XYZ file of C-alpha atoms in Angstrom:
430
model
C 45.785 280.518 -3.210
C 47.354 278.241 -5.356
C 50.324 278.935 -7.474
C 50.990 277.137 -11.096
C 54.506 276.324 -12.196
C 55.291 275.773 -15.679
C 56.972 273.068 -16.871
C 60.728 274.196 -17.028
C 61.570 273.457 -20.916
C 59.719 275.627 -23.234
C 56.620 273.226 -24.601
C 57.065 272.202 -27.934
C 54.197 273.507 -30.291
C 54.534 270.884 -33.114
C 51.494 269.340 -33.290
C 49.509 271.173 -30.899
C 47.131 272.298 -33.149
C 44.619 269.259 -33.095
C 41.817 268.822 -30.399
C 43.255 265.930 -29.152
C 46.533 267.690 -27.912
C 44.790 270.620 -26.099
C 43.254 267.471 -24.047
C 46.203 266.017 -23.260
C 48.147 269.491 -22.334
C 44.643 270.295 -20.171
C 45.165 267.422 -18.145
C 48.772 267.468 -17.617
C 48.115 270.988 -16.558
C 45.576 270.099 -13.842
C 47.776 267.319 -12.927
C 50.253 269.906 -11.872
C 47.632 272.297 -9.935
C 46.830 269.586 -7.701
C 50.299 269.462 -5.979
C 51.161 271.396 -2.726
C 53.966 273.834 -4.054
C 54.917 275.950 -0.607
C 51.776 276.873 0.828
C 51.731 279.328 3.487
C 50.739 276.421 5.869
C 54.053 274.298 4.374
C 56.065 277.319 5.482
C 54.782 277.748 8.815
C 56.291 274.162 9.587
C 59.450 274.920 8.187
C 59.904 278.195 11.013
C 59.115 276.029 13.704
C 61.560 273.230 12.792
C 64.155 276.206 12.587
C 63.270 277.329 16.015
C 64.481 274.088 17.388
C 67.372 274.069 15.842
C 68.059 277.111 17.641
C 67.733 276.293 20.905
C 70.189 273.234 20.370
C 73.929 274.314 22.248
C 76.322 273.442 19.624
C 79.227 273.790 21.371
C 78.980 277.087 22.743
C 82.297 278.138 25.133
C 79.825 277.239 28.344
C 79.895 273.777 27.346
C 83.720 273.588 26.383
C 84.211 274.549 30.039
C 81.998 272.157 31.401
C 83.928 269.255 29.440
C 87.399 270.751 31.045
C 85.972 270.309 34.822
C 85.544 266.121 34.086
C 89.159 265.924 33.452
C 91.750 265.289 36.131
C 94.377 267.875 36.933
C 96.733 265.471 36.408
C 96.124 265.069 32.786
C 97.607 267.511 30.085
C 94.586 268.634 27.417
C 95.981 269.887 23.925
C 94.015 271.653 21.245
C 92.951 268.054 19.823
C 94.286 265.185 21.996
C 94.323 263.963 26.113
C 97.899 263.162 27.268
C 98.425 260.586 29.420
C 100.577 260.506 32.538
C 103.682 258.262 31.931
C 105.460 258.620 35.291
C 103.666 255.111 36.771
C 102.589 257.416 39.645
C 99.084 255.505 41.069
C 96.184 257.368 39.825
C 92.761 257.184 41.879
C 90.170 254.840 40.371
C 86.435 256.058 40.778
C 83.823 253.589 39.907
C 80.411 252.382 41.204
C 80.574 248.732 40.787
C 83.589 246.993 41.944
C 82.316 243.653 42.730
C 84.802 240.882 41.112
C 81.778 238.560 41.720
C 79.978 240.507 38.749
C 82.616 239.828 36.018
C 82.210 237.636 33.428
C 84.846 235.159 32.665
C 84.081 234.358 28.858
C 84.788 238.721 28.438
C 86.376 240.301 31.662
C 89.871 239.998 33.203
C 91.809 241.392 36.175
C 94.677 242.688 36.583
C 96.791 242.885 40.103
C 99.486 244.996 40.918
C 101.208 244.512 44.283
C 104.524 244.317 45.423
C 103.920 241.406 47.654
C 100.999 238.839 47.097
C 102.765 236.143 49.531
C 99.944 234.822 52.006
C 102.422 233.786 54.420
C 102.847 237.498 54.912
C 99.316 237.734 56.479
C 98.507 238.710 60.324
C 95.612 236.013 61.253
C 94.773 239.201 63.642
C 93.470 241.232 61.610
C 94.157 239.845 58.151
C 91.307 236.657 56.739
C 90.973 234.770 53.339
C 87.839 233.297 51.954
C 87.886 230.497 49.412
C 85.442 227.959 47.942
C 86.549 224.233 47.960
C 87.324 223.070 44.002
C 88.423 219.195 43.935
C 90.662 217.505 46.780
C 92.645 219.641 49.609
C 94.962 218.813 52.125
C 94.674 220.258 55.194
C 97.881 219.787 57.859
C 96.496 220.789 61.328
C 99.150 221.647 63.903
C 98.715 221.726 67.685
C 100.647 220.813 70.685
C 97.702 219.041 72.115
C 94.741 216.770 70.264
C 94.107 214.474 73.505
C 90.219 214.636 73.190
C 89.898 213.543 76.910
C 90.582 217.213 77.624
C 87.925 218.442 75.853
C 85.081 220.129 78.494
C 81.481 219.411 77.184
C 80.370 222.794 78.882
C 82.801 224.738 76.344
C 84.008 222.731 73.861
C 82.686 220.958 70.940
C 84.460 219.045 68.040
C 82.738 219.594 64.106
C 83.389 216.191 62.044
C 82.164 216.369 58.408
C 82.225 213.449 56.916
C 79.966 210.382 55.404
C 81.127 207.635 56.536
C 82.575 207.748 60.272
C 81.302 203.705 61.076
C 84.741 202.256 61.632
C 83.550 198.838 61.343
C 83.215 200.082 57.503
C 86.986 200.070 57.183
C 88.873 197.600 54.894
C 92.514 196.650 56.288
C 93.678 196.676 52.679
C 92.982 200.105 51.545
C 91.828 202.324 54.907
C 93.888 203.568 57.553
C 93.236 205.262 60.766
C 95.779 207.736 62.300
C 95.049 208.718 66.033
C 97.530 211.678 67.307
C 97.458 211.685 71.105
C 100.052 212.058 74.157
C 97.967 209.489 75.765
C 96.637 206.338 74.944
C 97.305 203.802 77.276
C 94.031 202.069 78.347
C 95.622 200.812 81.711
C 95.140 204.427 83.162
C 91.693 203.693 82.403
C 89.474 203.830 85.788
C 86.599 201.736 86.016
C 84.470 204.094 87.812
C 84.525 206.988 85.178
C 86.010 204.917 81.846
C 84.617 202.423 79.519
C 85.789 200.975 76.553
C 82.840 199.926 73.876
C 83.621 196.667 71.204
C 81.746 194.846 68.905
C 83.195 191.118 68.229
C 84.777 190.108 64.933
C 86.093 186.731 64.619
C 87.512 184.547 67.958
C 88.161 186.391 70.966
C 90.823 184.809 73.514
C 89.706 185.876 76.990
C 91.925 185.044 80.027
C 90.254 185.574 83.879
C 92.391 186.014 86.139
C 91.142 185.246 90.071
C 92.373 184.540 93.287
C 89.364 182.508 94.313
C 87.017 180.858 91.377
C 85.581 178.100 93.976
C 81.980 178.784 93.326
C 81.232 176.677 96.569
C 81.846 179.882 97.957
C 78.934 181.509 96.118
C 76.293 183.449 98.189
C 72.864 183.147 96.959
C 71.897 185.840 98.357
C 74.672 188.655 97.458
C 76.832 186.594 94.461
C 75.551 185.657 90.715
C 77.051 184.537 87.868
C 76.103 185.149 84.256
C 76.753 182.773 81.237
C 76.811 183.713 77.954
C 76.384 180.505 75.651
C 74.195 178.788 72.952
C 75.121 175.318 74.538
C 76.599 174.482 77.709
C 75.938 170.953 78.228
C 79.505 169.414 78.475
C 77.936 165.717 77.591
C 78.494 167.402 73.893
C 81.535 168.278 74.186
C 84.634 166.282 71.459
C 87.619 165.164 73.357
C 89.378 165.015 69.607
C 88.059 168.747 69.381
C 87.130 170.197 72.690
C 88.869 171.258 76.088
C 87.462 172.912 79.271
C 89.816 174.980 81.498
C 88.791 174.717 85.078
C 90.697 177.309 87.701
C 90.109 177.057 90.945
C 92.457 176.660 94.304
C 90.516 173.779 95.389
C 89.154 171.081 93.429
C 89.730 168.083 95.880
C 86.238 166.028 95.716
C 87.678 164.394 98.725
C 86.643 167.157 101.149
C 83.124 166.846 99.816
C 80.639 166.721 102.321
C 78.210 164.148 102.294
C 75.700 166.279 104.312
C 75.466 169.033 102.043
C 77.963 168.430 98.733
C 76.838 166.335 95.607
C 78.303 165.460 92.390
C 76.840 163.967 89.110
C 78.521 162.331 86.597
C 77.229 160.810 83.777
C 78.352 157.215 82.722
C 81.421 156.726 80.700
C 82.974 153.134 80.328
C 82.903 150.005 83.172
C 82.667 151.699 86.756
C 84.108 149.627 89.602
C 81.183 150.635 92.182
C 82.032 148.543 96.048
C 78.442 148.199 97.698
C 78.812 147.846 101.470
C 76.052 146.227 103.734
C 75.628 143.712 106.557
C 72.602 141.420 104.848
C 73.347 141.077 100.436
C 70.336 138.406 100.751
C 68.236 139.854 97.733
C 65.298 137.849 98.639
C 64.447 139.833 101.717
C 64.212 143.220 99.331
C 61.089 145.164 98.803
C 59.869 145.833 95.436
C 58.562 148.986 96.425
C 61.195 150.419 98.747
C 64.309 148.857 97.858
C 66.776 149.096 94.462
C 69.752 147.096 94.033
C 73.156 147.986 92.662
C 75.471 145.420 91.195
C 78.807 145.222 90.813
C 80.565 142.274 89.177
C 84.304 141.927 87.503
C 81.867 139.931 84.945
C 78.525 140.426 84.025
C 78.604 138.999 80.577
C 75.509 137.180 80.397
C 77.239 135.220 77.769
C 78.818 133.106 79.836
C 75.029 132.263 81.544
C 74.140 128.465 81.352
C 70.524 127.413 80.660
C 70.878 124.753 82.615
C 71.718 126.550 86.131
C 71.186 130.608 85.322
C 68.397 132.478 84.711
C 68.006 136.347 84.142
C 64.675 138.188 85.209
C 63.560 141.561 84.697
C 61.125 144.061 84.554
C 60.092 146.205 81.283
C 60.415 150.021 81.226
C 60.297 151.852 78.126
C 59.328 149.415 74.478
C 61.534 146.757 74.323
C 62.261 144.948 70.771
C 62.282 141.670 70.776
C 63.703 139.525 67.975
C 62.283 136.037 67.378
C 64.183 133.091 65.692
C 65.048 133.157 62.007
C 62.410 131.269 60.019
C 65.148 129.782 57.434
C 65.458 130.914 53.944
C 61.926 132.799 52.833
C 63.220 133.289 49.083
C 65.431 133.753 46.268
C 66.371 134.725 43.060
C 63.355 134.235 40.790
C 64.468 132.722 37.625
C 67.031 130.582 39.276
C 69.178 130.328 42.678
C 72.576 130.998 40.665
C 72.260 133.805 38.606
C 74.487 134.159 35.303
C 75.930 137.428 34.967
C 77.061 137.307 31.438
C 73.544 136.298 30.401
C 71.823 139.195 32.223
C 74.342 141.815 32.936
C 74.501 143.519 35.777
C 74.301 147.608 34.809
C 76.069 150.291 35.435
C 75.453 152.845 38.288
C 73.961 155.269 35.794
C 71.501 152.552 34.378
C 67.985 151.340 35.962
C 68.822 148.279 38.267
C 68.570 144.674 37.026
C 65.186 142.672 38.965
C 65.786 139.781 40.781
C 62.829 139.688 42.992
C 59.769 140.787 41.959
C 58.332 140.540 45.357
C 59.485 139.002 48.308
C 57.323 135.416 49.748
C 57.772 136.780 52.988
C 59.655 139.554 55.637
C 63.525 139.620 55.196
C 65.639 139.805 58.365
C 68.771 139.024 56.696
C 70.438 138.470 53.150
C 73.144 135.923 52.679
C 75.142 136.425 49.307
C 77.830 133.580 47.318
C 79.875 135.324 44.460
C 82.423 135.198 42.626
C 82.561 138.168 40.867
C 84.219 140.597 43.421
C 82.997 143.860 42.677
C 80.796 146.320 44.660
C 76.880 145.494 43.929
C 74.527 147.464 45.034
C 70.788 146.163 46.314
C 67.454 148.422 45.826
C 64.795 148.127 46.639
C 60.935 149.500 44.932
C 59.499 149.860 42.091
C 60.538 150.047 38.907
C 62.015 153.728 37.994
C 61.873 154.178 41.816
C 64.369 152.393 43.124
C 66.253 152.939 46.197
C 70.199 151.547 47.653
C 69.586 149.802 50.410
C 72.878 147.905 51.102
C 75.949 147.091 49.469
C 76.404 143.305 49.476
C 80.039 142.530 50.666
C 82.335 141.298 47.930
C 83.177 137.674 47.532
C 79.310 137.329 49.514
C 78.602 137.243 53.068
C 75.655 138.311 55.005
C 73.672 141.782 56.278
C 71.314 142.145 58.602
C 68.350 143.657 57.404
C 64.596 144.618 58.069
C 62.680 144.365 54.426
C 59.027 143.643 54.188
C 57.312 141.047 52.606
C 56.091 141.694 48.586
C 59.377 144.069 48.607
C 61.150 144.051 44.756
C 64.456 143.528 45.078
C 67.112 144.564 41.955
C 71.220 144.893 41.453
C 73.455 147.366 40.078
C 76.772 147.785 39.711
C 78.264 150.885 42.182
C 80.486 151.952 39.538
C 79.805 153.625 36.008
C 80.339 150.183 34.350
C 78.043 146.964 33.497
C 79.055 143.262 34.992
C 79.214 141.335 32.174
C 80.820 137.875 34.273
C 80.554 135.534 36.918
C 77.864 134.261 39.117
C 75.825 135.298 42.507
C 73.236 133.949 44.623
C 71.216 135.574 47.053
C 69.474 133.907 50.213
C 66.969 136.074 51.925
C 66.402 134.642 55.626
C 63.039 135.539 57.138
């Protein structure tokens, strides 16, 4: 059942008269039906909220006693405020999470009270720290014996961490090695059970020491001996340079046995050899048996005469064989004298100056006449391609040489300047 309320103010009646207000009062009126004013359901859900409300404990004297339980004895409750205990006596701390690993160091802090935080204080029996490693430490490790030739592999074992350990890695200028030990003498080394392990840097001086290095006294059977060398042939060796160190107790050739001792030498300088027979006569030799060894306080074959001497022998091996100069074969091709000042002689860093465009015939030696004095250089090729083949003596002279017919032949100066005076003339002898 609904229920109207009237407007609160009385309604004015001025005007109300017309048709047209009765409609608009009418409306306003049914306006004012259609709203829920406290229906019976409307109160219904106003008693139940109520009911709630009820059950709520707000602060009844079981709850007031329940609130004095959670507070320690030791603390003094007034009617509005908790008192705390000023008399520094240590109160008991109850928490579930004390893990200092948990806090938070942008918004937590801890604070330590001891009376004595001095880790020298500790008992390493029953008493450990734990730390992590943050930049460089120093660690001084003390013990009355770090001899690691004590150490038993059965029980022992040694933890290195490190990198690096190669010590061929280290650099005399800014690395170091410290070895603590009551021991390190290498002569109480025995060779039976020690060794000693190197790798070579740079010249080693080695000195053997021997009572016996004869190696006459070898045995094939039971004795070796190893060399270690990349060349041992002493026909190389540089008296200026080299020297060989021979110890032995006996080095007399003189008790050399014929029967079953040899020695070779290689040649060096004029031997004095004494041949000893009772027939020299040469004529009665065989070919194909016999060889002949002279020697003669002058073999010179020099001092031969065509006339009563003659030399025979028989080829091994090529043999070169010079025949007799042919005489001058050519020259220099616009004229034998050659005026420097007209065609100038370059400079070492300019292209030679032709003389020869190509040799009449093969060239075993050059003869030179000059009066210039200065180091001249002769090439030999083409044009643009030349290459020194000698240096023609100053003031002239002569050089052997070996240069093959049509051969150009040009000049230049060996130092970084032109000839610009004087005259030469060059013979070539076939």
């Amino acid at each position: 059942m609904a229920v109207f309320i009237f407007p609160q103010n009385p309604i004015d009646t001025t005007g109300l008269a017309t048709e047209a207000k009765q409609d608009v009062i009418i409306s306003e009126l049914q306006t004012l039906n259609a709203n829920d004013f406290a229906t019976e359901a409307k109160q219904d859900t106003v008693i139940t909220e109520l009911q709630s409300l009820n059950a709520v404990d707000f602060a009844t004297e079981t709850t007031l006693s329940s609130i004095d339980s959670k507070i320690p004895s030791g603390l003094t409750v007034t009617t509005n405020r908790l008192i705390v205990d000023g008399s520094q006596v240590t109160q008991p701390v109850s928490a579930t999470d004390l893990d200092i690993r948990d806090l938070n160091s942008a918004t937590d802090s801890v604070t330590v009270l001891a009376t004595n935080l001095d880790i020298r204080d500790l008992n390493s029996v029953s008493d450990s720290v734990s730390a992590v490693q943050s930049g460089t430490w120093t660690v001084t490790a003390t013990a009355t014996d770090l001899d690691i030739r004590d150490l038993n592999s059965a029980t022992d074992s040694v933890t290195v961490v490190a990198s690096d350990l190669d010590i061929r890695d280290l650099n005399s200028a800014t690395d170091s090695v410290t070895v603590l030990a009551t021991n390190l003498d290498i002569r109480d080394l025995s060779s039976v059970s020690d060794s000693v392990s190197a790798v070579q840097s740079g010249v080693w001086t080695v000195t053997a020491t021997a009572t016996d290095l004869d190696i006459r006294d070898l045995n094939s059977a039971t004795d070796s001996v190893t060399v270690v060398a990349s060349d041992l042939d002493i026909r190389d060796l540089n008296s200026a340079t080299d020297s060989v160190t021979v110890l032995a107790t006996n080095l007399d050739i003189r008790d050399l046995s014929s029967a079953s001792d040899s020695v070779s030498a290689v040649q060096s300088g004029a031997w004095t050899v004494t041949a000893t027979a009772t027939d020299l006569d040469i004529r009665d030799l065989n070919s194909a048996t016999d060889s002949v060894t002279v020697v003669a306080t002058n073999l010179d074959i020099r001092d031969l005469s065509s006339a009563s001497d003659s030399v025979s022998a028989v080829q091994s091996g090529t043999w070169t064989v010079e025949t007799a100069a042919n005489g001058v074969v050519d020259q220099i091709d616009t004229t034998p004298l050659l005026d420097v000042s007209s065609s100038n002689i370059p400079a070492s860093a300019g292209n030679p100056l032709q003389v020869v465009s190509s040799l009449a015939a093969d060239v075993k030696k050059v003869v030179s006449v000059e009066d210039i004095g200065e180091f001249i250089g002769l090439y030999t090729g083409a044009a643009l391609s030349e290459v020194l083949y000698c240096v023609l003596p100053l003031g002239g002279g002569e050089i052997d040489v070996d240069i093959p017919s049509g051969t150009r032949i040009s000049l230049r100066h060996m130092k970084n300047s032109a000839i610009t005076s004087g005259f030469i003339s060059l013979n070539f002898i076939g």
